[in-house]
Amino acid sequence: MKIKTIEKMINFKALFKIIKEVVQPLEIEPQSFVKDKNLTLYALDKKSRYIQVSAFFDLEFNRTIITILILTEKLKNSNQKIQITNKQSLYQSINYLEAIKYSKRTKIDYNELEANLLKKIIVKIKSEFDYKDRLLKYPFSLTPDFDDINLYAQHSSFLDIIERNLIEYGIDHSHIFRNYDFAKDSEIYQRIIDMIVVSNKFIKQNEDNDYMMLFFYSHKSQTNFSLIELVRLSEEINNYSKEIRKTLKSKDRVIKPVLIILSLNGVKKSLLTYLRNHIYGESSHAIPIFIIPPNKSKIWHNLNEDRSLSDNLTRRKNEVKNKIRSLRMVSNTSHYRKDHIESETKRLSEIKNKITSVEKNHDLVDIFSEIFHFNTS
């Protein structure tokens, strides 16, 4: 299956016309239909591949979702068509008995057909509805797994909860992207990240040019999320933020990436150890990482937010300030005294920066703990 999320609701009669133009000269089935809030077009190609293009509104979040699915040929003469009219029916279609099995669907010819149709539809949508992808494309090493209906539906439901919390917190819904495909136009496989949030809402007022970019990755697998997967994904996200930085017109704008992993089946202990040992801010390659759902009301993260450390740093800061004050009171113009003052001033600056970092981390953990909290039961 190929899936495309449009971050606005578009006219379905016009979209149906676009889809018909794209699939021609394929044989369009008479069961195809278009309504105000959904549409489905069935077509059969020369290789007897049965194609279904569906679209529906996600009314809660003001989105249009388009799917392309290849079915088995025997549905051609069947009245039991798959009707994808909302999110719930989308989840049901993922593991539908008459859909081409996932092992077969990974073949190049199926993916090429789906990808080519979707690309042509998107080109016309961009022209007809003044739409464009707002995020920079990037070759993330991710491919969507639509094979497990239960995990896909469960993760999507929890992301709905988080999105509602984000909007309630004050994030504009136009800055939230679901099932965003980062694949370039030349690719036939999608590179989907479940949810992206771009906002400066999490940043203090004195950093108006700083934006956070939250990457939500749902681990839709029966196995635990591994350390190797974490390292690879966090490095790619870090590199992606650097690529964005190069394209920004305002060079003083900063993009701070954050990775949030949604894994209902848990994570490996080695990964949690990694998070605790790689404190954000003390390692140049580390980015903030959160793992949800909470474990006993605690969200795992790699941020140093120990307020007791901040208290110790404050005492050290006062000690250094007193030392600098004493040195300046000495009527001695020697180079040793000047160098000593310069050294202590530098040390004072480093301590202040660490205090600021701890306080920011503590605030961020508080905010995210509230937004990411949900009851898995």
C-alpha positions as a LaTeX table, in Angstrom:
\begin{tabular}{lrrr}
\hline
Residue & $x$ (\AA) & $y$ (\AA) & $z$ (\AA) \\
\hline
Met1 & 0.00 & 0.00 & 0.00 \\
Lys2 & 1.04 & 3.55 & $-0.72$ \\
Ile3 & $-0.35$ & 6.28 & 1.51 \\
Lys4 & $-0.25$ & 10.05 & 1.14 \\
Thr5 & $-1.46$ & 12.61 & 3.67 \\
Ile6 & $-2.48$ & 16.05 & 2.40 \\
Glu7 & $-2.49$ & 18.65 & 5.19 \\
Lys8 & $-5.82$ & 20.13 & 4.11 \\
Met9 & $-9.24$ & 18.95 & 2.92 \\
Ile10 & $-9.70$ & 19.05 & $-0.85$ \\
Asn11 & $-12.70$ & 18.75 & $-3.16$ \\
Phe12 & $-13.35$ & 15.08 & $-3.85$ \\
Lys13 & $-15.20$ & 15.54 & $-7.14$ \\
Ala14 & $-12.19$ & 17.34 & $-8.54$ \\
Leu15 & $-9.87$ & 14.71 & $-7.02$ \\
Phe16 & $-11.94$ & 11.86 & $-8.52$ \\
Lys17 & $-11.59$ & 13.49 & $-11.94$ \\
Ile18 & $-7.82$ & 13.70 & $-11.46$ \\
Ile19 & $-7.58$ & 10.02 & $-10.49$ \\
Lys20 & $-9.64$ & 8.97 & $-13.53$ \\
Glu21 & $-7.31$ & 10.93 & $-15.81$ \\
Val22 & $-4.25$ & 9.32 & $-14.22$ \\
Val23 & $-5.42$ & 5.68 & $-14.40$ \\
Gln24 & $-6.64$ & 5.87 & $-18.00$ \\
Pro25 & $-6.50$ & 3.89 & $-20.26$ \\
Leu26 & $-6.95$ & 1.24 & $-17.54$ \\
Glu27 & $-10.40$ & $-0.32$ & $-17.31$ \\
Ile28 & $-12.35$ & 1.56 & $-14.62$ \\
Glu29 & $-14.87$ & $-0.55$ & $-12.74$ \\
Pro30 & $-18.50$ & 0.65 & $-12.46$ \\
Gln31 & $-18.44$ & 0.15 & $-8.67$ \\
Ser32 & $-16.19$ & 3.23 & $-8.39$ \\
Phe33 & $-17.82$ & 6.10 & $-6.52$ \\
Val34 & $-17.28$ & 9.63 & $-5.22$ \\
Lys35 & $-19.03$ & 11.26 & $-2.25$ \\
Asp36 & $-18.57$ & 14.48 & $-0.29$ \\
Lys37 & $-16.22$ & 12.93 & 2.30 \\
Asn38 & $-14.68$ & 9.92 & 0.52 \\
Leu39 & $-14.12$ & 8.28 & $-2.84$ \\
Thr40 & $-12.88$ & 4.99 & $-4.28$ \\
Leu41 & $-11.87$ & 4.11 & $-7.82$ \\
Tyr42 & $-11.31$ & 0.51 & $-8.94$ \\
Ala43 & $-9.36$ & $-0.32$ & $-12.12$ \\
Leu44 & $-7.83$ & $-3.35$ & $-13.84$ \\
Asp45 & $-4.59$ & $-3.14$ & $-15.82$ \\
Lys46 & $-3.36$ & $-5.30$ & $-18.71$ \\
Lys47 & $-1.45$ & $-7.59$ & $-16.33$ \\
Ser48 & $-4.68$ & $-8.35$ & $-14.43$ \\
Arg49 & $-3.51$ & $-6.32$ & $-11.46$ \\
Tyr50 & $-6.53$ & $-4.96$ & $-9.66$ \\
Ile51 & $-5.99$ & $-1.43$ & $-8.38$ \\
Gln52 & $-7.90$ & 0.53 & $-5.79$ \\
Val53 & $-7.38$ & 4.25 & $-5.21$ \\
Ser54 & $-9.25$ & 5.61 & $-2.19$ \\
Ala55 & $-9.39$ & 8.92 & $-0.36$ \\
Phe56 & $-11.16$ & 10.13 & 2.75 \\
Phe57 & $-11.19$ & 13.07 & 5.14 \\
Asp58 & $-9.61$ & 12.89 & 8.57 \\
Leu59 & $-12.13$ & 15.41 & 9.84 \\
Glu60 & $-10.67$ & 15.79 & 13.33 \\
Phe61 & $-7.30$ & 16.99 & 12.02 \\
Asn62 & $-8.41$ & 18.62 & 8.74 \\
Arg63 & $-6.52$ & 16.25 & 6.44 \\
Thr64 & $-7.10$ & 14.30 & 3.25 \\
Ile65 & $-5.66$ & 10.78 & 3.18 \\
Ile66 & $-5.09$ & 9.01 & $-0.14$ \\
Thr67 & $-4.28$ & 5.30 & $-0.45$ \\
Ile68 & $-3.35$ & 3.05 & $-3.37$ \\
Leu69 & $-3.79$ & $-0.67$ & $-2.85$ \\
Ile70 & $-3.31$ & $-3.63$ & $-5.23$ \\
Leu71 & $-5.85$ & $-6.44$ & $-4.80$ \\
Thr72 & $-6.23$ & $-9.98$ & $-6.09$ \\
Glu73 & $-7.89$ & $-10.43$ & $-9.44$ \\
Lys74 & $-10.82$ & $-12.46$ & $-8.10$ \\
Leu75 & $-12.30$ & $-9.30$ & $-6.58$ \\
Lys76 & $-13.06$ & $-8.19$ & $-10.13$ \\
Asn77 & $-16.31$ & $-10.16$ & $-10.17$ \\
Ser78 & $-17.02$ & $-9.88$ & $-6.47$ \\
Asn79 & $-19.48$ & $-7.61$ & $-4.71$ \\
Gln80 & $-17.33$ & $-7.60$ & $-1.58$ \\
Lys81 & $-15.20$ & $-4.61$ & $-2.45$ \\
Ile82 & $-12.86$ & $-3.05$ & 0.07 \\
Gln83 & $-14.21$ & 0.37 & 0.97 \\
Ile84 & $-11.73$ & 2.67 & 2.64 \\
Thr85 & $-13.88$ & 5.55 & 3.88 \\
Asn86 & $-12.22$ & 6.47 & 7.20 \\
Lys87 & $-9.25$ & 5.65 & 9.39 \\
Gln88 & $-10.84$ & 2.55 & 10.87 \\
Ser89 & $-11.59$ & 1.03 & 7.47 \\
Leu90 & $-8.03$ & 1.89 & 6.44 \\
Tyr91 & $-6.71$ & $-0.24$ & 9.30 \\
Gln92 & $-9.03$ & $-3.09$ & 8.31 \\
Ser93 & $-7.83$ & $-2.97$ & 4.70 \\
Ile94 & $-4.18$ & $-3.34$ & 5.70 \\
Asn95 & $-4.56$ & $-7.04$ & 6.38 \\
Tyr96 & $-7.53$ & $-7.71$ & 4.10 \\
Leu97 & $-7.78$ & $-11.32$ & 2.85 \\
Glu98 & $-8.16$ & $-10.28$ & $-0.77$ \\
Ala99 & $-5.22$ & $-7.88$ & $-0.78$ \\
Ile100 & $-2.02$ & $-9.05$ & $-2.39$ \\
Lys101 & 0.04 & $-10.70$ & 0.34 \\
Tyr102 & 2.77 & $-8.52$ & 1.80 \\
Ser103 & 5.54 & $-10.89$ & 0.65 \\
Lys104 & 4.34 & $-10.51$ & $-2.94$ \\
Arg105 & 3.64 & $-6.79$ & $-2.64$ \\
Thr106 & 7.28 & $-6.09$ & $-1.89$ \\
Lys107 & 8.12 & $-7.08$ & $-5.48$ \\
Ile108 & 9.31 & $-4.24$ & $-7.68$ \\
Asp109 & 6.45 & $-4.38$ & $-10.21$ \\
Tyr110 & 3.71 & $-3.88$ & $-7.58$ \\
Asn111 & 5.56 & $-1.04$ & $-5.91$ \\
Glu112 & 6.40 & 0.60 & $-9.22$ \\
Leu113 & 2.75 & 0.60 & $-10.27$ \\
Glu114 & 1.58 & 2.07 & $-6.96$ \\
Ala115 & 4.40 & 4.60 & $-6.83$ \\
Asn116 & 3.94 & 5.80 & $-10.42$ \\
Leu117 & 0.19 & 6.23 & $-10.00$ \\
Leu118 & 0.62 & 8.13 & $-6.73$ \\
Lys119 & 3.30 & 10.42 & $-8.18$ \\
Lys120 & 1.10 & 11.36 & $-11.13$ \\
Ile121 & $-1.86$ & 12.02 & $-8.82$ \\
Ile122 & 0.25 & 14.19 & $-6.50$ \\
Val123 & 1.62 & 16.25 & $-9.41$ \\
Lys124 & $-1.93$ & 17.10 & $-10.49$ \\
Ile125 & $-3.02$ & 17.77 & $-6.90$ \\
Lys126 & $-0.18$ & 20.25 & $-6.47$ \\
Ser127 & $-1.31$ & 22.11 & $-9.59$ \\
Glu128 & $-5.08$ & 21.89 & $-8.98$ \\
Phe129 & $-5.15$ & 22.64 & $-5.24$ \\
Asp130 & $-2.02$ & 24.79 & $-4.79$ \\
Tyr131 & $-0.43$ & 22.13 & $-2.59$ \\
Lys132 & 3.22 & 21.35 & $-1.95$ \\
Asp133 & 5.24 & 19.18 & 0.39 \\
Arg134 & 6.57 & 21.51 & 3.05 \\
Leu135 & 9.47 & 19.45 & 4.40 \\
Leu136 & 12.81 & 18.71 & 2.80 \\
Lys137 & 13.08 & 15.22 & 1.29 \\
Tyr138 & 15.73 & 12.94 & 2.76 \\
Pro139 & 16.78 & 9.26 & 2.32 \\
Phe140 & 15.87 & 7.95 & 5.78 \\
Ser141 & 16.53 & 4.21 & 5.99 \\
Leu142 & 12.87 & 3.55 & 6.85 \\
Thr143 & 10.21 & 1.78 & 4.85 \\
Pro144 & 6.60 & 1.52 & 6.05 \\
Asp145 & 5.31 & $-1.76$ & 7.45 \\
Phe146 & 1.57 & $-2.00$ & 6.82 \\
Asp147 & 1.55 & $-5.75$ & 7.39 \\
Asp148 & 0.40 & $-5.85$ & 11.02 \\
Ile149 & $-3.07$ & $-4.35$ & 11.30 \\
Asn150 & $-3.22$ & $-4.46$ & 15.10 \\
Leu151 & 0.06 & $-2.66$ & 15.76 \\
Tyr152 & $-0.54$ & $-0.10$ & 13.02 \\
Ala153 & $-4.02$ & 0.73 & 14.36 \\
Gln154 & $-2.85$ & 0.84 & 18.00 \\
His155 & 0.09 & 3.12 & 17.30 \\
Ser156 & $-2.06$ & 5.41 & 15.16 \\
Ser157 & $-4.64$ & 5.68 & 17.95 \\
Phe158 & $-1.97$ & 6.69 & 20.47 \\
Leu159 & $-0.53$ & 9.22 & 18.03 \\
Asp160 & $-4.04$ & 10.70 & 17.76 \\
Ile161 & $-4.02$ & 11.17 & 21.54 \\
Ile162 & $-0.61$ & 12.83 & 21.44 \\
Glu163 & $-1.66$ & 15.07 & 18.57 \\
Arg164 & $-4.72$ & 16.21 & 20.52 \\
Asn165 & $-2.45$ & 16.98 & 23.48 \\
Leu166 & $-0.10$ & 18.94 & 21.22 \\
Ile167 & $-2.95$ & 21.04 & 19.84 \\
Glu168 & $-4.30$ & 21.62 & 23.35 \\
Tyr169 & $-0.81$ & 22.72 & 24.43 \\
Gly170 & $-0.92$ & 25.35 & 21.68 \\
Ile171 & 0.75 & 23.81 & 18.64 \\
Asp172 & $-0.91$ & 24.93 & 15.40 \\
His173 & $-2.30$ & 21.84 & 13.61 \\
Ser174 & $-0.73$ & 23.10 & 10.34 \\
His175 & 2.69 & 22.43 & 11.92 \\
Ile176 & 1.90 & 18.76 & 12.54 \\
Phe177 & 2.44 & 16.24 & 9.74 \\
Arg178 & 1.22 & 12.62 & 9.87 \\
Asn179 & 2.62 & 9.73 & 7.83 \\
Tyr180 & 5.03 & 12.09 & 6.09 \\
Asp181 & 6.86 & 10.55 & 3.14 \\
Phe182 & 10.49 & 11.70 & 2.83 \\
Ala183 & 11.21 & 9.66 & $-0.32$ \\
Lys184 & 12.44 & 11.61 & $-3.32$ \\
Asp185 & 10.50 & 11.64 & $-6.58$ \\
Ser186 & 12.84 & 9.10 & $-8.18$ \\
Glu187 & 12.13 & 6.45 & $-5.50$ \\
Ile188 & 9.39 & 3.80 & $-5.58$ \\
Tyr189 & 9.51 & 2.87 & $-1.89$ \\
Gln190 & 8.15 & 5.29 & 0.67 \\
Arg191 & 10.21 & 6.57 & 3.62 \\
Ile192 & 7.51 & 7.39 & 6.12 \\
Ile193 & 7.91 & 8.85 & 9.59 \\
Asp194 & 4.69 & 8.59 & 11.57 \\
Met195 & 4.46 & 12.17 & 12.80 \\
Ile196 & 6.53 & 15.35 & 12.51 \\
Val197 & 6.02 & 18.48 & 14.62 \\
Val198 & 7.79 & 21.75 & 13.84 \\
Ser199 & 7.40 & 24.51 & 16.43 \\
Asn200 & 9.17 & 27.07 & 18.60 \\
Lys201 & 6.45 & 26.62 & 21.23 \\
Phe202 & 8.77 & 24.45 & 23.37 \\
Ile203 & 11.55 & 27.08 & 23.34 \\
Lys204 & 11.95 & 29.91 & 25.83 \\
Gln205 & 11.00 & 33.43 & 24.71 \\
Asn206 & 14.58 & 34.63 & 24.43 \\
Glu207 & 15.23 & 32.07 & 21.69 \\
Asp208 & 12.64 & 33.10 & 19.11 \\
Asn209 & 14.76 & 31.87 & 16.19 \\
Asp210 & 15.09 & 28.37 & 17.64 \\
Tyr211 & 12.65 & 25.70 & 16.48 \\
Met212 & 12.22 & 22.14 & 17.63 \\
Met213 & 11.48 & 19.43 & 15.10 \\
Leu214 & 9.94 & 16.37 & 16.76 \\
Phe215 & 10.24 & 13.06 & 14.90 \\
Phe216 & 7.76 & 10.43 & 16.11 \\
Tyr217 & 8.72 & 6.93 & 15.05 \\
Ser218 & 6.32 & 4.05 & 15.76 \\
His219 & 8.07 & 0.72 & 16.13 \\
Lys220 & 5.39 & $-1.50$ & 14.58 \\
Ser221 & 7.07 & $-4.84$ & 15.25 \\
Gln222 & 6.75 & $-7.69$ & 17.72 \\
Thr223 & 10.47 & $-7.40$ & 18.52 \\
Asn224 & 11.95 & $-4.80$ & 20.88 \\
Phe225 & 13.41 & $-1.64$ & 19.44 \\
Ser226 & 17.17 & $-2.24$ & 19.29 \\
Leu227 & 20.19 & $-0.05$ & 20.02 \\
Ile228 & 21.42 & $-0.32$ & 16.42 \\
Glu229 & 18.08 & 0.98 & 15.12 \\
Leu230 & 18.20 & 3.86 & 17.59 \\
Val231 & 21.75 & 4.90 & 16.66 \\
Arg232 & 21.04 & 4.76 & 12.94 \\
Leu233 & 17.80 & 6.73 & 13.17 \\
Ser234 & 19.15 & 9.39 & 15.55 \\
Glu235 & 22.19 & 9.95 & 13.30 \\
Glu236 & 19.97 & 10.33 & 10.25 \\
Ile237 & 17.74 & 12.82 & 12.05 \\
Asn238 & 20.77 & 14.78 & 13.22 \\
Asn239 & 22.11 & 14.93 & 9.65 \\
Tyr240 & 18.68 & 15.91 & 8.35 \\
Ser241 & 18.58 & 18.92 & 10.66 \\
Lys242 & 21.96 & 20.01 & 9.29 \\
Glu243 & 20.63 & 19.76 & 5.73 \\
Ile244 & 17.66 & 21.95 & 6.68 \\
Arg245 & 20.05 & 24.48 & 8.20 \\
Lys246 & 21.81 & 24.83 & 4.84 \\
Thr247 & 18.56 & 25.62 & 3.04 \\
Leu248 & 17.22 & 28.21 & 5.50 \\
Lys249 & 17.09 & 31.79 & 4.25 \\
Ser250 & 17.51 & 33.06 & 7.80 \\
Lys251 & 20.94 & 31.76 & 8.78 \\
Asp252 & 20.47 & 32.66 & 12.44 \\
Arg253 & 17.55 & 30.23 & 12.73 \\
Val254 & 18.29 & 27.01 & 14.60 \\
Ile255 & 16.56 & 23.65 & 14.12 \\
Lys256 & 16.81 & 21.39 & 17.18 \\
Pro257 & 15.78 & 17.79 & 16.38 \\
Val258 & 14.14 & 15.49 & 18.92 \\
Leu259 & 13.41 & 11.78 & 18.43 \\
Ile260 & 10.35 & 10.24 & 20.11 \\
Ile261 & 10.02 & 6.47 & 19.87 \\
Leu262 & 6.60 & 4.88 & 20.32 \\
Ser263 & 7.09 & 1.19 & 21.10 \\
Leu264 & 4.19 & $-0.65$ & 22.70 \\
Asn265 & 6.29 & $-3.82$ & 22.99 \\
Gly266 & 9.05 & $-2.11$ & 24.95 \\
Val267 & 12.74 & $-1.63$ & 24.24 \\
Lys268 & 15.94 & $-3.51$ & 25.01 \\
Lys269 & 17.80 & $-2.72$ & 28.24 \\
Ser270 & 20.96 & $-1.90$ & 26.30 \\
Leu271 & 19.07 & 0.93 & 24.64 \\
Leu272 & 17.99 & 2.40 & 27.99 \\
Thr273 & 21.58 & 2.21 & 29.22 \\
Tyr274 & 22.67 & 4.05 & 26.11 \\
Leu275 & 20.19 & 6.83 & 26.77 \\
Arg276 & 21.39 & 7.33 & 30.34 \\
Asn277 & 25.08 & 7.33 & 29.37 \\
His278 & 24.80 & 9.74 & 26.45 \\
Ile279 & 23.58 & 12.93 & 28.06 \\
Tyr280 & 22.33 & 15.56 & 25.64 \\
Gly281 & 24.61 & 18.58 & 25.57 \\
Glu282 & 27.71 & 16.68 & 26.67 \\
Ser283 & 28.11 & 14.82 & 23.39 \\
Ser284 & 28.14 & 16.57 & 20.01 \\
His285 & 26.33 & 13.76 & 18.19 \\
Ala286 & 23.55 & 13.17 & 20.76 \\
Ile287 & 20.05 & 14.57 & 20.34 \\
Pro288 & 17.16 & 14.51 & 22.84 \\
Ile289 & 15.48 & 11.10 & 22.73 \\
Phe290 & 12.23 & 10.09 & 24.43 \\
Ile291 & 10.63 & 6.64 & 24.60 \\
Ile292 & 6.90 & 6.23 & 25.15 \\
Pro293 & 4.58 & 4.97 & 26.55 \\
Pro294 & 5.69 & 5.87 & 30.07 \\
Asn295 & 7.05 & 3.09 & 32.26 \\
Lys296 & 5.45 & 3.51 & 35.71 \\
Ser297 & 4.58 & 7.11 & 34.80 \\
Lys298 & 8.16 & 7.88 & 33.78 \\
Ile299 & 9.21 & 8.66 & 30.25 \\
Trp300 & 12.66 & 7.42 & 29.30 \\
His301 & 14.95 & 10.09 & 27.91 \\
Asn302 & 18.62 & 10.99 & 27.61 \\
Leu303 & 18.39 & 14.49 & 29.09 \\
Asn304 & 20.26 & 15.51 & 32.20 \\
Glu305 & 17.51 & 17.21 & 34.22 \\
Asp306 & 18.72 & 16.60 & 37.77 \\
Arg307 & 17.84 & 19.74 & 39.74 \\
Ser308 & 20.26 & 18.74 & 42.52 \\
Leu309 & 23.05 & 19.07 & 39.96 \\
Ser310 & 21.80 & 22.57 & 39.23 \\
Asp311 & 22.01 & 23.42 & 42.96 \\
Asn312 & 25.62 & 22.17 & 43.11 \\
Leu313 & 26.48 & 24.19 & 40.04 \\
Thr314 & 24.94 & 27.29 & 41.61 \\
Arg315 & 27.21 & 26.89 & 44.65 \\
Arg316 & 30.23 & 26.50 & 42.39 \\
Lys317 & 29.14 & 29.55 & 40.42 \\
Asn318 & 29.02 & 31.67 & 43.58 \\
Glu319 & 32.43 & 30.40 & 44.67 \\
Val320 & 33.97 & 31.34 & 41.31 \\
Lys321 & 32.30 & 34.78 & 41.35 \\
Asn322 & 33.74 & 35.46 & 44.80 \\
Lys323 & 37.17 & 34.33 & 43.64 \\
Ile324 & 37.06 & 36.67 & 40.64 \\
Arg325 & 35.93 & 39.53 & 42.88 \\
Ser326 & 38.85 & 38.89 & 45.24 \\
Leu327 & 41.36 & 38.80 & 42.39 \\
Arg328 & 40.12 & 42.10 & 41.02 \\
Met329 & 40.51 & 43.74 & 44.44 \\
Val330 & 44.20 & 42.89 & 44.53 \\
Ser331 & 46.30 & 45.83 & 43.33 \\
Asn332 & 48.55 & 43.66 & 41.22 \\
Thr333 & 48.92 & 44.13 & 37.46 \\
Ser334 & 50.91 & 40.97 & 36.83 \\
His335 & 50.11 & 38.79 & 33.81 \\
Tyr336 & 49.52 & 35.87 & 36.20 \\
Arg337 & 46.69 & 37.75 & 37.91 \\
Lys338 & 45.10 & 38.75 & 34.57 \\
Asp339 & 45.38 & 35.23 & 33.21 \\
His340 & 43.91 & 33.86 & 36.42 \\
Ile341 & 40.92 & 36.22 & 36.20 \\
Glu342 & 40.42 & 35.30 & 32.54 \\
Ser343 & 40.55 & 31.59 & 33.36 \\
Glu344 & 38.04 & 31.90 & 36.21 \\
Thr345 & 35.73 & 34.05 & 34.05 \\
Lys346 & 35.72 & 31.36 & 31.40 \\
Arg347 & 34.99 & 28.74 & 34.04 \\
Leu348 & 32.10 & 30.88 & 35.33 \\
Ser349 & 30.62 & 31.08 & 31.83 \\
Glu350 & 30.79 & 27.28 & 31.46 \\
Ile351 & 29.03 & 26.76 & 34.80 \\
Lys352 & 26.27 & 29.22 & 33.87 \\
Asn353 & 25.74 & 27.40 & 30.56 \\
Lys354 & 25.44 & 24.05 & 32.36 \\
Ile355 & 22.90 & 25.48 & 34.80 \\
Thr356 & 20.86 & 26.84 & 31.88 \\
Ser357 & 21.04 & 23.48 & 30.13 \\
Val358 & 19.80 & 21.55 & 33.18 \\
Glu359 & 16.91 & 23.99 & 33.70 \\
Lys360 & 15.91 & 23.76 & 30.02 \\
Asn361 & 16.04 & 19.97 & 30.12 \\
His362 & 13.92 & 19.88 & 33.26 \\
Asp363 & 11.29 & 22.13 & 31.66 \\
Leu364 & 11.27 & 20.06 & 28.47 \\
Val365 & 10.84 & 16.78 & 30.35 \\
Asp366 & 7.92 & 18.28 & 32.28 \\
Ile367 & 6.24 & 19.48 & 29.07 \\
Phe368 & 6.75 & 16.24 & 27.15 \\
Ser369 & 5.75 & 14.07 & 30.11 \\
Glu370 & 2.35 & 15.76 & 30.06 \\
Ile371 & 1.92 & 15.71 & 26.28 \\
Phe372 & 3.11 & 12.12 & 25.75 \\
His373 & 1.20 & 10.59 & 28.64 \\
Phe374 & $-1.58$ & 8.14 & 27.86 \\
Asn375 & $-3.09$ & 5.02 & 29.39 \\
Thr376 & $-2.12$ & 1.97 & 27.31 \\
Ser377 & $-5.03$ & $-0.02$ & 28.78 \\
\hline
\end{tabular}
